[in-house]
mmCIF file of C-alpha atoms in Angstrom:
data_model
loop_
_atom_site.group_PDB
_atom_site.id
_atom_site.type_symbol
_atom_site.label_atom_id
_atom_site.label_comp_id
_atom_site.label_asym_id
_atom_site.label_seq_id
_atom_site.Cartn_x
_atom_site.Cartn_y
_atom_site.Cartn_z
ATOM 1 C CA UNK A 1 17.865 34.334 11.645
ATOM 2 C CA UNK A 2 17.756 30.895 10.074
ATOM 3 C CA UNK A 3 21.262 29.808 9.115
ATOM 4 C CA UNK A 4 20.320 26.340 7.879
ATOM 5 C CA UNK A 5 21.090 25.697 4.225
ATOM 6 C CA UNK A 6 18.170 25.949 1.851
ATOM 7 C CA UNK A 7 16.850 22.595 0.728
ATOM 8 C CA UNK A 8 16.401 21.762 -2.923
ATOM 9 C CA UNK A 9 13.230 19.842 -2.231
ATOM 10 C CA UNK A 10 9.949 20.827 -3.783
ATOM 11 C CA UNK A 11 6.783 20.597 -1.712
ATOM 12 C CA UNK A 12 4.033 18.462 -3.211
ATOM 13 C CA UNK A 13 0.677 20.227 -3.255
ATOM 14 C CA UNK A 14 -1.810 17.805 -4.796
ATOM 15 C CA UNK A 15 -5.506 17.794 -3.890
ATOM 16 C CA UNK A 16 -5.316 14.921 -1.419
ATOM 17 C CA UNK A 17 -1.570 14.606 -0.866
ATOM 18 C CA UNK A 18 0.847 17.257 0.341
ATOM 19 C CA UNK A 19 4.396 17.230 1.611
ATOM 20 C CA UNK A 20 6.886 19.634 3.087
ATOM 21 C CA UNK A 21 10.519 19.128 3.978
ATOM 22 C CA UNK A 22 13.085 20.923 6.067
ATOM 23 C CA UNK A 23 16.556 20.510 7.504
ATOM 24 C CA UNK A 24 16.820 20.730 11.284
ATOM 25 C CA UNK A 25 20.602 20.891 11.430
ATOM 26 C CA UNK A 26 21.015 17.145 11.890
ATOM 27 C CA UNK A 27 18.464 15.433 9.696
ATOM 28 C CA UNK A 28 16.345 16.098 6.665
ATOM 29 C CA UNK A 29 12.720 15.833 7.772
ATOM 30 C CA UNK A 30 9.787 15.318 5.407
ATOM 31 C CA UNK A 31 6.151 15.422 6.462
ATOM 32 C CA UNK A 32 3.570 13.590 4.370
ATOM 33 C CA UNK A 33 -0.113 14.417 4.648
ATOM 34 C CA UNK A 34 -3.293 12.991 3.147
ATOM 35 C CA UNK A 35 -3.588 9.884 0.976
ATOM 36 C CA UNK A 36 -0.752 8.342 -1.017
ATOM 37 C CA UNK A 37 -2.680 6.757 -3.884
ATOM 38 C CA UNK A 38 -2.184 6.685 -7.654
ATOM 39 C CA UNK A 39 -2.545 10.449 -7.895
ATOM 40 C CA UNK A 40 0.202 10.954 -5.336
ATOM 41 C CA UNK A 41 2.719 8.643 -6.965
ATOM 42 C CA UNK A 42 4.499 11.108 -9.329
ATOM 43 C CA UNK A 43 4.935 13.696 -6.582
ATOM 44 C CA UNK A 44 6.135 11.114 -4.095
ATOM 45 C CA UNK A 45 8.676 9.799 -6.607
ATOM 46 C CA UNK A 46 10.135 13.293 -7.024
ATOM 47 C CA UNK A 47 10.156 13.857 -3.261
ATOM 48 C CA UNK A 48 12.103 10.663 -2.541
ATOM 49 C CA UNK A 49 14.600 11.397 -5.313
ATOM 50 C CA UNK A 50 15.161 14.898 -3.943
ATOM 51 C CA UNK A 51 15.418 13.665 -0.359
ATOM 52 C CA UNK A 52 18.193 11.319 -1.398
ATOM 53 C CA UNK A 53 20.055 14.021 -3.311
ATOM 54 C CA UNK A 54 19.829 16.480 -0.440
ATOM 55 C CA UNK A 55 20.707 13.920 2.228
ATOM 56 C CA UNK A 56 23.891 13.125 0.337
ATOM 57 C CA UNK A 57 24.698 16.774 -0.368
ATOM 58 C CA UNK A 58 24.332 17.713 3.285
ATOM 59 C CA UNK A 59 25.991 14.525 4.527
ATOM 60 C CA UNK A 60 23.237 13.831 7.053
ATOM 61 C CA UNK A 61 23.124 10.537 8.907
ATOM 62 C CA UNK A 62 19.349 10.424 9.061
ATOM 63 C CA UNK A 63 16.271 11.202 6.979
ATOM 64 C CA UNK A 64 13.017 11.395 8.934
ATOM 65 C CA UNK A 65 9.668 10.650 7.296
ATOM 66 C CA UNK A 66 6.736 11.877 9.349
ATOM 67 C CA UNK A 67 3.622 9.864 8.662
ATOM 68 C CA UNK A 68 1.340 10.986 11.475
ATOM 69 C CA UNK A 69 -1.139 12.501 9.019
ATOM 70 C CA UNK A 70 -0.776 10.069 6.137
ATOM 71 C CA UNK A 71 -3.994 8.084 6.158
ATOM 72 C CA UNK A 72 -3.345 5.531 3.435
ATOM 73 C CA UNK A 73 -0.622 4.352 1.108
ATOM 74 C CA UNK A 74 -1.210 2.116 -1.899
ATOM 75 C CA UNK A 75 1.199 -0.565 -3.060
ATOM 76 C CA UNK A 76 2.524 1.569 -5.924
ATOM 77 C CA UNK A 77 3.619 4.296 -3.505
ATOM 78 C CA UNK A 78 4.925 1.648 -1.140
ATOM 79 C CA UNK A 79 7.056 0.351 -4.006
ATOM 80 C CA UNK A 80 8.743 3.771 -4.248
ATOM 81 C CA UNK A 81 9.918 3.384 -0.654
ATOM 82 C CA UNK A 82 10.980 -0.181 -1.459
ATOM 83 C CA UNK A 83 13.197 1.096 -4.293
ATOM 84 C CA UNK A 84 14.611 3.883 -2.148
ATOM 85 C CA UNK A 85 15.534 1.414 0.591
ATOM 86 C CA UNK A 86 16.840 -1.077 -1.957
ATOM 87 C CA UNK A 87 19.097 1.587 -3.465
ATOM 88 C CA UNK A 88 20.442 2.559 -0.051
ATOM 89 C CA UNK A 89 21.152 -1.027 0.862
ATOM 90 C CA UNK A 90 23.560 -1.344 -2.046
ATOM 91 C CA UNK A 91 25.435 1.834 -1.118
ATOM 92 C CA UNK A 92 28.832 1.932 0.531
ATOM 93 C CA UNK A 93 28.753 2.639 4.244
ATOM 94 C CA UNK A 94 30.132 6.185 4.029
ATOM 95 C CA UNK A 95 27.214 7.223 1.801
ATOM 96 C CA UNK A 96 24.563 5.489 3.842
ATOM 97 C CA UNK A 97 22.046 7.282 6.038
ATOM 98 C CA UNK A 98 19.317 5.920 8.255
ATOM 99 C CA UNK A 99 15.631 6.354 7.542
ATOM 100 C CA UNK A 100 13.360 6.978 10.491
ATOM 101 C CA UNK A 101 9.598 6.687 10.065
ATOM 102 C CA UNK A 102 7.575 8.565 12.674
ATOM 103 C CA UNK A 103 4.313 6.682 12.638
ATOM 104 C CA UNK A 104 0.780 7.057 13.924
ATOM 105 C CA UNK A 105 -0.262 3.927 15.836
ATOM 106 C CA UNK A 106 -3.913 4.678 15.156
ATOM 107 C CA UNK A 107 -3.423 4.220 11.416
ATOM 108 C CA UNK A 108 -3.571 0.507 10.671
ATOM 109 C CA UNK A 109 -1.744 0.565 7.345
ATOM 110 C CA UNK A 110 1.374 1.871 9.040
ATOM 111 C CA UNK A 111 1.658 -1.072 11.443
ATOM 112 C CA UNK A 112 1.619 -3.573 8.603
ATOM 113 C CA UNK A 113 3.486 -1.739 5.859
ATOM 114 C CA UNK A 114 6.235 -0.328 8.049
ATOM 115 C CA UNK A 115 6.837 -3.804 9.439
ATOM 116 C CA UNK A 116 7.475 -4.955 5.871
ATOM 117 C CA UNK A 117 9.760 -2.026 5.029
ATOM 118 C CA UNK A 118 11.761 -2.577 8.215
ATOM 119 C CA UNK A 119 12.259 -6.221 7.357
ATOM 120 C CA UNK A 120 13.423 -5.290 3.881
ATOM 121 C CA UNK A 121 15.892 -2.708 5.155
ATOM 122 C CA UNK A 122 17.768 -5.120 7.413
ATOM 123 C CA UNK A 123 18.749 -2.635 10.085
ATOM 124 C CA UNK A 124 18.918 0.911 8.770
ATOM 125 C CA UNK A 125 15.234 1.771 9.043
ATOM 126 C CA UNK A 126 13.745 2.786 12.386
ATOM 127 C CA UNK A 127 10.065 3.067 13.161
ATOM 128 C CA UNK A 128 8.849 5.076 16.106
ATOM 129 C CA UNK B 1 -19.849 -12.182 19.847
ATOM 130 C CA UNK B 2 -20.042 -10.781 16.371
ATOM 131 C CA UNK B 3 -23.273 -11.785 14.637
ATOM 132 C CA UNK B 4 -24.231 -9.118 12.126
ATOM 133 C CA UNK B 5 -24.286 -9.875 8.439
ATOM 134 C CA UNK B 6 -23.365 -7.594 5.578
ATOM 135 C CA UNK B 7 -23.811 -7.684 1.833
ATOM 136 C CA UNK B 8 -22.547 -4.790 -0.248
ATOM 137 C CA UNK B 9 -22.550 -4.575 -4.025
ATOM 138 C CA UNK B 10 -21.093 -1.763 -6.110
ATOM 139 C CA UNK B 11 -20.911 -1.266 -9.852
ATOM 140 C CA UNK B 12 -18.119 1.214 -10.312
ATOM 141 C CA UNK B 13 -16.195 2.857 -13.116
ATOM 142 C CA UNK B 14 -12.992 3.267 -11.138
ATOM 143 C CA UNK B 15 -10.955 6.427 -11.251
ATOM 144 C CA UNK B 16 -8.480 7.605 -8.644
ATOM 145 C CA UNK B 17 -11.036 9.525 -6.577
ATOM 146 C CA UNK B 18 -13.716 6.809 -6.723
ATOM 147 C CA UNK B 19 -11.255 4.122 -5.680
ATOM 148 C CA UNK B 20 -10.365 6.036 -2.520
ATOM 149 C CA UNK B 21 -14.066 6.695 -1.918
ATOM 150 C CA UNK B 22 -14.865 2.976 -2.308
ATOM 151 C CA UNK B 23 -12.090 2.116 0.139
ATOM 152 C CA UNK B 24 -13.512 4.517 2.712
ATOM 153 C CA UNK B 25 -17.037 3.129 2.268
ATOM 154 C CA UNK B 26 -15.829 -0.428 2.846
ATOM 155 C CA UNK B 27 -13.570 0.623 5.706
ATOM 156 C CA UNK B 28 -16.207 2.611 7.582
ATOM 157 C CA UNK B 29 -19.075 0.204 7.000
ATOM 158 C CA UNK B 30 -17.189 -2.914 7.979
ATOM 159 C CA UNK B 31 -15.727 -1.174 11.037
ATOM 160 C CA UNK B 32 -19.287 -0.732 12.284
ATOM 161 C CA UNK B 33 -20.500 -4.192 11.321
ATOM 162 C CA UNK B 34 -17.491 -6.146 12.538
ATOM 163 C CA UNK B 35 -16.634 -3.796 15.407
ATOM 164 C CA UNK B 36 -13.051 -4.417 14.458
ATOM 165 C CA UNK B 37 -10.905 -1.730 12.890
ATOM 166 C CA UNK B 38 -8.272 -4.178 11.748
ATOM 167 C CA UNK B 39 -10.830 -6.183 9.762
ATOM 168 C CA UNK B 40 -12.079 -2.909 8.297
ATOM 169 C CA UNK B 41 -8.612 -1.781 7.290
ATOM 170 C CA UNK B 42 -7.792 -5.108 5.646
ATOM 171 C CA UNK B 43 -10.978 -5.090 3.572
ATOM 172 C CA UNK B 44 -10.607 -1.428 2.656
ATOM 173 C CA UNK B 45 -7.004 -1.908 1.585
ATOM 174 C CA UNK B 46 -7.919 -4.957 -0.516
ATOM 175 C CA UNK B 47 -10.752 -3.028 -2.162
ATOM 176 C CA UNK B 48 -8.342 -0.233 -3.042
ATOM 177 C CA UNK B 49 -5.637 -2.501 -4.442
ATOM 178 C CA UNK B 50 -8.033 -4.603 -6.518
ATOM 179 C CA UNK B 51 -9.779 -1.561 -7.995
ATOM 180 C CA UNK B 52 -6.445 0.042 -8.867
ATOM 181 C CA UNK B 53 -5.588 -3.126 -10.760
ATOM 182 C CA UNK B 54 -8.851 -2.725 -12.671
ATOM 183 C CA UNK B 55 -7.979 0.866 -13.492
ATOM 184 C CA UNK B 56 -4.461 -0.035 -14.646
ATOM 185 C CA UNK B 57 -5.193 -3.221 -16.557
ATOM 186 C CA UNK B 58 -8.936 -3.424 -17.165
ATOM 187 C CA UNK B 59 -10.253 -3.712 -20.695
ATOM 188 C CA UNK B 60 -13.169 -1.354 -20.204
ATOM 189 C CA UNK B 61 -14.329 1.079 -17.596
ATOM 190 C CA UNK B 62 -16.485 -1.006 -15.299
ATOM 191 C CA UNK B 63 -15.997 -3.319 -12.375
ATOM 192 C CA UNK B 64 -18.340 -4.948 -9.930
ATOM 193 C CA UNK B 65 -17.477 -5.224 -6.257
ATOM 194 C CA UNK B 66 -19.185 -7.740 -3.967
ATOM 195 C CA UNK B 67 -18.523 -7.852 -0.279
ATOM 196 C CA UNK B 68 -20.304 -10.162 2.077
ATOM 197 C CA UNK B 69 -19.874 -11.473 5.576
ATOM 198 C CA UNK B 70 -21.070 -15.034 5.814
ATOM 199 C CA UNK B 71 -20.288 -18.600 6.761
ATOM 200 C CA UNK B 72 -18.139 -20.857 4.605
ATOM 201 C CA UNK B 73 -17.207 -24.404 5.616
ATOM 202 C CA UNK B 74 -18.545 -23.689 9.058
ATOM 203 C CA UNK B 75 -16.392 -20.614 9.613
ATOM 204 C CA UNK B 76 -17.302 -16.945 9.458
ATOM 205 C CA UNK B 77 -15.550 -15.165 6.626
ATOM 206 C CA UNK B 78 -15.577 -11.832 4.856
ATOM 207 C CA UNK B 79 -15.434 -12.309 1.115
ATOM 208 C CA UNK B 80 -14.488 -9.516 -1.270
ATOM 209 C CA UNK B 81 -14.827 -10.148 -5.000
ATOM 210 C CA UNK B 82 -13.893 -7.725 -7.764
ATOM 211 C CA UNK B 83 -14.905 -8.689 -11.295
ATOM 212 C CA UNK B 84 -14.023 -6.971 -14.533
ATOM 213 C CA UNK B 85 -13.116 -7.514 -18.161
ATOM 214 C CA UNK B 86 -9.371 -7.675 -18.589
ATOM 215 C CA UNK B 87 -6.688 -8.001 -21.227
ATOM 216 C CA UNK B 88 -5.369 -11.443 -22.090
ATOM 217 C CA UNK B 89 -1.812 -10.607 -21.111
ATOM 218 C CA UNK B 90 -2.945 -9.322 -17.752
ATOM 219 C CA UNK B 91 -5.089 -12.396 -17.124
ATOM 220 C CA UNK B 92 -2.057 -14.587 -17.809
ATOM 221 C CA UNK B 93 -0.017 -12.467 -15.407
ATOM 222 C CA UNK B 94 -2.736 -12.665 -12.756
ATOM 223 C CA UNK B 95 -2.906 -16.458 -13.068
ATOM 224 C CA UNK B 96 0.835 -16.681 -12.539
ATOM 225 C CA UNK B 97 0.872 -14.318 -9.537
ATOM 226 C CA UNK B 98 -2.173 -15.844 -7.842
ATOM 227 C CA UNK B 99 -0.759 -19.344 -8.371
ATOM 228 C CA UNK B 100 2.528 -18.292 -6.805
ATOM 229 C CA UNK B 101 0.764 -16.676 -3.848
ATOM 230 C CA UNK B 102 -1.427 -19.718 -3.288
ATOM 231 C CA UNK B 103 1.629 -21.969 -3.414
ATOM 232 C CA UNK B 104 3.651 -19.917 -0.965
ATOM 233 C CA UNK B 105 3.938 -21.496 2.482
ATOM 234 C CA UNK B 106 4.800 -18.203 4.179
ATOM 235 C CA UNK B 107 2.859 -15.164 2.875
ATOM 236 C CA UNK B 108 5.243 -12.710 4.550
ATOM 237 C CA UNK B 109 8.303 -14.370 3.050
ATOM 238 C CA UNK B 110 6.603 -14.232 -0.345
ATOM 239 C CA UNK B 111 5.762 -10.553 0.155
ATOM 240 C CA UNK B 112 9.320 -9.679 1.135
ATOM 241 C CA UNK B 113 10.637 -11.602 -1.867
ATOM 242 C CA UNK B 114 8.255 -9.613 -4.080
ATOM 243 C CA UNK B 115 9.601 -6.434 -2.493
ATOM 244 C CA UNK B 116 13.142 -7.578 -3.238
ATOM 245 C CA UNK B 117 12.176 -8.001 -6.891
ATOM 246 C CA UNK B 118 10.468 -4.627 -6.944
ATOM 247 C CA UNK B 119 13.539 -2.943 -5.461
ATOM 248 C CA UNK B 120 15.504 -3.991 -8.541
ATOM 249 C CA UNK B 121 12.946 -2.775 -11.080
ATOM 250 C CA UNK B 122 12.742 0.771 -12.354
ATOM 251 C CA UNK B 123 8.973 0.826 -12.682
ATOM 252 C CA UNK B 124 5.869 -1.117 -11.814
ATOM 253 C CA UNK B 125 5.009 -2.600 -8.462
ATOM 254 C CA UNK B 126 3.384 -6.001 -8.630
ATOM 255 C CA UNK B 127 2.993 -5.841 -4.874
ATOM 256 C CA UNK B 128 -0.770 -5.367 -4.613
ATOM 257 C CA UNK B 129 -1.908 -8.991 -4.413
ATOM 258 C CA UNK B 130 1.041 -10.040 -2.258
ATOM 259 C CA UNK B 131 0.199 -7.173 0.071
ATOM 260 C CA UNK B 132 -3.415 -8.315 0.363
ATOM 261 C CA UNK B 133 -2.187 -11.829 1.207
ATOM 262 C CA UNK B 134 0.469 -10.788 3.737
ATOM 263 C CA UNK B 135 -0.591 -7.489 5.280
ATOM 264 C CA UNK B 136 -4.273 -8.267 4.857
ATOM 265 C CA UNK B 137 -3.921 -11.911 5.941
ATOM 266 C CA UNK B 138 -6.446 -12.794 3.244
ATOM 267 C CA UNK B 139 -6.642 -15.842 0.993
ATOM 268 C CA UNK B 140 -6.557 -14.961 -2.711
ATOM 269 C CA UNK B 141 -8.506 -16.754 -5.427
ATOM 270 C CA UNK B 142 -9.090 -16.230 -9.127
ATOM 271 C CA UNK B 143 -11.938 -17.261 -11.419
ATOM 272 C CA UNK B 144 -12.299 -16.732 -15.151
ATOM 273 C CA UNK B 145 -15.551 -16.263 -17.028
ATOM 274 C CA UNK B 146 -16.085 -16.122 -20.794
ATOM 275 C CA UNK B 147 -12.330 -15.989 -21.406
ATOM 276 C CA UNK B 148 -11.938 -12.284 -20.712
ATOM 277 C CA UNK B 149 -13.754 -11.646 -17.442
ATOM 278 C CA UNK B 150 -11.696 -12.135 -14.339
ATOM 279 C CA UNK B 151 -12.870 -12.251 -10.737
ATOM 280 C CA UNK B 152 -10.375 -11.912 -7.915
ATOM 281 C CA UNK B 153 -11.577 -13.001 -4.514
ATOM 282 C CA UNK B 154 -9.916 -11.983 -1.259
ATOM 283 C CA UNK B 155 -11.245 -13.891 1.721
ATOM 284 C CA UNK B 156 -10.656 -12.995 5.334
ATOM 285 C CA UNK B 157 -11.266 -15.360 8.231
ATOM 286 C CA UNK B 158 -13.084 -13.549 11.025
ATOM 287 C CA UNK B 159 -11.931 -14.068 14.569
ATOM 288 C CA UNK B 160 -15.386 -14.524 16.032
ATOM 289 C CA UNK B 161 -16.245 -17.433 13.763
#
C-alpha cells in the first residue's frame, strides 16, 4: 500500500509535451517528455508553480527534474526555470530546496542550457 | 576534412508545429552535411528561436529562412538568415538587443545578465538572441530593408575551416 501523501500536481498532457510528478518519500520528482516549445509553455508554468507549492508543503530538501526524454527547450520555457531559480535564490535558507536536473548527455541543448542555469543558481542546482 | 556545401531556403508561415518541424529539418540536414551534431544543434536552435520571434512579433504571417554553408573572409561559416516584416516597436527593440550583444565582450556573461533580468520579470523572456550568441556560439547581425523588413543573421564559424 502506498503511504506517500498525494501530490497536488497536475500532469501535463499536451500533444508534444507531457509531464508526470511523484513523491518518493524524500524528493518531489517530475519527469518531462517531448518538446518544450511555445505550446508547452502554459503547462510548464503551472507545473513549476505546483512543484514549488508542493515542495514547500512537504518540506522536501530536493526537487528532481528528469529530462532524459525532453528533446528540446525554447528560450521562453527556459525563462520559466530562470524565474523559478531566481525566486528560490531570494528565499530564506529554511525554505530553500535544491533542484537536481537528471540530464541526457546525448541531447545537446541540455549541455548548454543546464550549464547556464547552474551558473545562475550559484550552488543550489545540481546536474547529473 | 569537411568539404560539402549546403544551401537551404524556406518560405514559411510559422506556427508552433511548423517551427519545430523547421528546426528538425535544419538539425537533421546539417548533421549529415557537417558530420557534427553540435553544429546541427546550434543551427536548429537558432532557427527555432528566430522563427518564434517572427511568430510573436512579426507583422504578417510569412518569413523566409536562408541557410548556407560557405566561405567568408577566408573562413568556412554557416550562415542562417531569417527575414520578415516586423512592427516598428519590435525593430527598435531588436536594434537595441543586437547592438548590446555585439558590444558584449563575453557572450556568456551577457547571457547570464539577461537571465538575471528575466528572473525579475513576471513575463516575457528576451533570452532568444542572447541564447543564440552564447549557447550557439554564433555571431548575430541585423539588417533593415524598406523600413519594416528585418533580417537577423546568425553566423557560426565551422571548425574545419
